[in-house]
mmCIF file of C-alpha atoms in Angstrom:
data_model
loop_
_atom_site.group_PDB
_atom_site.id
_atom_site.type_symbol
_atom_site.label_atom_id
_atom_site.label_comp_id
_atom_site.label_asym_id
_atom_site.label_seq_id
_atom_site.Cartn_x
_atom_site.Cartn_y
_atom_site.Cartn_z
ATOM 1 C CA MET I 1 128.441 115.587 32.892
ATOM 2 C CA THR I 2 127.856 115.214 36.677
ATOM 3 C CA SER I 3 124.566 114.235 37.771
ATOM 4 C CA VAL I 4 121.428 113.362 36.002
ATOM 5 C CA TYR I 5 120.536 117.238 36.573
ATOM 6 C CA ASP I 6 123.201 117.983 32.672
ATOM 7 C CA PHE I 7 120.547 116.170 31.345
ATOM 8 C CA SER I 8 117.561 117.075 29.022
ATOM 9 C CA ALA I 9 114.622 114.682 27.674
ATOM 10 C CA VAL I 10 111.096 115.693 24.986
ATOM 11 C CA SER I 11 108.488 114.971 27.126
ATOM 12 C CA LEU I 12 105.489 112.985 25.046
ATOM 13 C CA SER I 13 103.817 116.331 24.540
ATOM 14 C CA GLY I 14 106.922 116.990 22.653
ATOM 15 C CA HIS I 15 108.127 119.361 24.537
ATOM 16 C CA PRO I 16 112.086 120.086 26.212
ATOM 17 C CA VAL I 17 112.466 119.168 30.279
ATOM 18 C CA SER I 18 116.272 119.432 31.436
ATOM 19 C CA LEU I 19 115.924 116.945 34.437
ATOM 20 C CA SER I 20 117.154 119.510 36.914
ATOM 21 C CA GLU I 21 113.485 120.191 37.329
ATOM 22 C CA TYR I 22 113.476 117.211 39.000
ATOM 23 C CA GLN I 23 116.443 118.580 41.820
ATOM 24 C CA GLY I 24 116.228 117.080 45.589
ATOM 25 C CA LYS I 25 113.980 114.339 44.597
ATOM 26 C CA VAL I 26 114.786 110.935 44.394
ATOM 27 C CA ILE I 27 114.198 109.487 41.026
ATOM 28 C CA LEU I 28 113.352 106.607 39.316
ATOM 29 C CA ILE I 29 114.756 106.153 35.560
ATOM 30 C CA VAL I 30 112.953 103.540 33.916
ATOM 31 C CA ASN I 31 113.067 102.365 30.294
ATOM 32 C CA THR I 32 109.481 101.514 29.223
ATOM 33 C CA ALA I 33 107.423 99.204 26.428
ATOM 34 C CA SER I 34 103.674 98.935 26.127
ATOM 35 C CA PHE I 35 104.050 95.672 24.879
ATOM 36 C CA CYS I 36 106.795 93.403 27.236
ATOM 37 C CA GLY I 37 105.757 90.421 29.477
ATOM 38 C CA PHE I 38 107.516 93.186 32.208
ATOM 39 C CA THR I 39 104.280 96.064 30.948
ATOM 40 C CA PRO I 40 102.097 95.701 33.733
ATOM 41 C CA GLN I 41 105.357 97.163 35.640
ATOM 42 C CA TYR I 42 103.229 100.259 34.909
ATOM 43 C CA GLN I 43 101.055 99.919 37.776
ATOM 44 C CA GLY I 44 103.047 98.929 39.897
ATOM 45 C CA LEU I 45 104.919 102.187 38.950
ATOM 46 C CA GLU I 46 102.691 104.648 39.244
ATOM 47 C CA LYS I 47 101.724 102.892 42.732
ATOM 48 C CA LEU I 48 104.663 103.865 44.069
ATOM 49 C CA TYR I 49 104.650 106.865 42.374
ATOM 50 C CA GLN I 50 101.656 107.924 44.357
ATOM 51 C CA GLN I 51 102.875 106.487 47.074
ATOM 52 C CA PHE I 52 105.749 108.823 47.428
ATOM 53 C CA LYS I 53 104.937 111.807 44.906
ATOM 54 C CA ASP I 54 104.040 114.003 47.327
ATOM 55 C CA LEU I 55 107.611 113.353 49.746
ATOM 56 C CA GLY I 56 109.865 113.435 46.409
ATOM 57 C CA VAL I 57 109.978 110.716 44.253
ATOM 58 C CA VAL I 58 109.130 111.182 40.641
ATOM 59 C CA VAL I 59 109.455 108.385 38.480
ATOM 60 C CA LEU I 60 110.422 109.459 34.620
ATOM 61 C CA GLY I 61 109.545 106.735 31.803
ATOM 62 C CA PHE I 62 111.161 106.211 28.853
ATOM 63 C CA PRO I 63 109.484 104.623 25.841
ATOM 64 C CA CYS I 64 111.875 102.064 24.247
ATOM 65 C CA ASN I 65 111.534 100.243 21.019
ATOM 66 C CA GLN I 66 115.325 98.275 21.499
ATOM 67 C CA PHE I 67 113.382 95.189 22.623
ATOM 68 C CA GLY I 68 111.619 92.776 20.247
ATOM 69 C CA MET I 69 109.872 95.222 18.713
ATOM 70 C CA GLN I 70 107.795 95.918 21.966
ATOM 71 C CA GLU I 71 106.925 99.478 21.455
ATOM 72 C CA PRO I 72 106.251 100.560 17.865
ATOM 73 C CA GLY I 73 103.685 103.306 18.803
ATOM 74 C CA ASP I 74 104.613 107.133 18.076
ATOM 75 C CA SER I 75 103.681 109.426 21.529
ATOM 76 C CA GLU I 76 100.000 109.933 21.590
ATOM 77 C CA LYS I 77 99.824 106.618 21.327
ATOM 78 C CA ILE I 78 102.160 105.627 24.430
ATOM 79 C CA GLY I 79 100.488 107.720 26.503
ATOM 80 C CA ALA I 80 97.291 107.069 25.416
ATOM 81 C CA PHE I 81 97.856 103.337 25.890
ATOM 82 C CA CYS I 82 99.786 104.035 29.641
ATOM 83 C CA GLU I 83 97.048 106.172 30.401
ATOM 84 C CA LYS I 84 94.220 104.477 29.016
ATOM 85 C CA ASN I 85 95.217 101.046 31.074
ATOM 86 C CA TYR I 86 97.442 101.255 33.939
ATOM 87 C CA GLY I 87 95.666 104.856 34.694
ATOM 88 C CA VAL I 88 100.352 106.936 34.266
ATOM 89 C CA THR I 89 100.651 109.922 35.052
ATOM 90 C CA PHE I 90 104.554 109.646 36.304
ATOM 91 C CA PRO I 91 106.440 111.933 33.084
ATOM 92 C CA LEU I 92 106.691 109.984 30.274
ATOM 93 C CA PHE I 93 109.025 111.118 27.662
ATOM 94 C CA GLU I 94 109.731 110.243 23.856
ATOM 95 C CA LYS I 95 110.673 107.074 22.656
ATOM 96 C CA VAL I 96 114.642 106.567 22.887
ATOM 97 C CA ASN I 97 117.177 104.530 22.266
ATOM 98 C CA VAL I 98 119.062 103.211 25.509
ATOM 99 C CA ASN I 99 121.917 101.217 23.398
ATOM 100 C CA GLY I 100 124.083 101.411 20.695
ATOM 101 C CA ASP I 101 125.369 104.726 18.897
ATOM 102 C CA LYS I 102 122.560 106.794 18.872
ATOM 103 C CA ALA I 103 120.985 106.273 22.353
ATOM 104 C CA HIS I 104 120.319 108.571 24.154
ATOM 105 C CA PRO I 105 122.577 110.710 26.807
ATOM 106 C CA LEU I 106 121.400 109.929 29.589
ATOM 107 C CA PHE I 107 121.534 106.166 29.334
ATOM 108 C CA ASN I 108 124.542 106.813 28.143
ATOM 109 C CA TYR I 109 125.512 108.224 31.616
ATOM 110 C CA LEU I 110 123.167 105.379 33.479
ATOM 111 C CA LYS I 111 124.984 102.561 31.611
ATOM 112 C CA GLU I 112 128.417 104.510 33.204
ATOM 113 C CA HIS I 113 127.564 104.761 37.042
ATOM 114 C CA ALA I 114 125.951 101.385 37.651
ATOM 115 C CA HIS I 115 126.620 98.060 35.463
ATOM 116 C CA GLY I 116 124.060 95.182 35.471
ATOM 117 C CA VAL I 117 124.881 91.560 35.621
ATOM 118 C CA LEU I 118 128.514 90.918 34.904
ATOM 119 C CA GLY I 119 129.292 94.089 35.243
ATOM 120 C CA SER I 120 127.467 94.873 31.498
ATOM 121 C CA GLU I 121 126.181 98.448 30.627
ATOM 122 C CA ALA I 122 124.007 98.280 28.197
ATOM 123 C CA ILE I 123 120.735 97.467 28.714
ATOM 124 C CA LYS I 124 119.304 94.133 28.867
ATOM 125 C CA TRP I 125 115.809 94.598 28.352
ATOM 126 C CA ASN I 126 112.726 96.987 28.913
ATOM 127 C CA PHE I 127 112.116 98.110 32.561
ATOM 128 C CA THR I 128 116.190 98.062 34.064
ATOM 129 C CA LYS I 129 115.425 100.644 36.316
ATOM 130 C CA PHE I 130 117.815 103.635 37.592
ATOM 131 C CA LEU I 131 117.464 105.393 40.913
ATOM 132 C CA ILE I 132 119.155 108.123 41.713
ATOM 133 C CA LYS I 133 120.189 109.743 45.133
ATOM 134 C CA LYS I 134 118.621 113.699 45.548
ATOM 135 C CA ASP I 135 122.572 115.201 44.402
ATOM 136 C CA GLY I 136 121.297 113.248 41.077
ATOM 137 C CA THR I 137 124.068 111.028 41.176
ATOM 138 C CA VAL I 138 123.641 107.122 40.625
ATOM 139 C CA PHE I 139 122.211 105.064 43.496
ATOM 140 C CA ASN I 140 121.529 101.489 41.826
ATOM 141 C CA ARG I 141 120.462 100.009 38.925
ATOM 142 C CA TYR I 142 117.841 97.238 39.350
ATOM 143 C CA ALA I 143 116.666 94.333 36.554
ATOM 144 C CA PRO I 144 113.678 94.444 34.843
ATOM 145 C CA LEU I 145 112.751 91.469 36.909
ATOM 146 C CA THR I 146 112.752 94.407 40.461
ATOM 147 C CA LYS I 147 109.065 95.098 40.839
ATOM 148 C CA PRO I 148 108.632 98.135 41.408
ATOM 149 C CA GLU I 149 107.589 97.133 44.890
ATOM 150 C CA ASP I 150 110.667 95.701 45.961
ATOM 151 C CA LEU I 151 113.106 99.313 45.521
ATOM 152 C CA ILE I 152 110.560 100.484 47.797
ATOM 153 C CA GLY I 153 113.296 100.304 50.769
ATOM 154 C CA ASP I 154 115.954 101.805 48.733
ATOM 155 C CA VAL I 155 113.587 105.065 48.273
ATOM 156 C CA GLN I 156 112.680 105.943 51.766
ATOM 157 C CA LYS I 157 116.082 105.121 52.215
ATOM 158 C CA LEU I 158 117.243 107.448 50.089
ATOM 159 C CA LEU I 159 114.507 110.012 51.456
ATOM 160 C CA ALA I 160 115.809 110.074 54.943
ATOM 161 C CA GLU I 161 119.291 111.104 53.103
#
């Protein structure tokens, strides 16, 4: 696999989506959870999406229940929660694993191309973020503590490339 465009995922509504649909865009991929201390970042992610979507930026949310069982709901509950509480309009996908033997292949690719703290590949918690260049390659990985608004400079840099 040479870029994120080589992968596909299933949307919250149950439809397969090839990430090649986002070719030429700056992509922010985030593993999310509805009942996490970082869940309010949904608001910042939506704001970033609204601010830059017309310029070629998309945010992709991948719910994950691997950290503290903080995403227990099914797709319908996840979608309703995100829309009702945070007005999320960016694409959300079915719940995935981001670590372990059953990790979604996209996240294996992301972890391989952008290591975390001290060179670790494993994702440590919800709301780990991966920023993707227009060519589909990984630009950088950001810790859960990094707020979406802190990514604006990097997003603008990638839009200018």
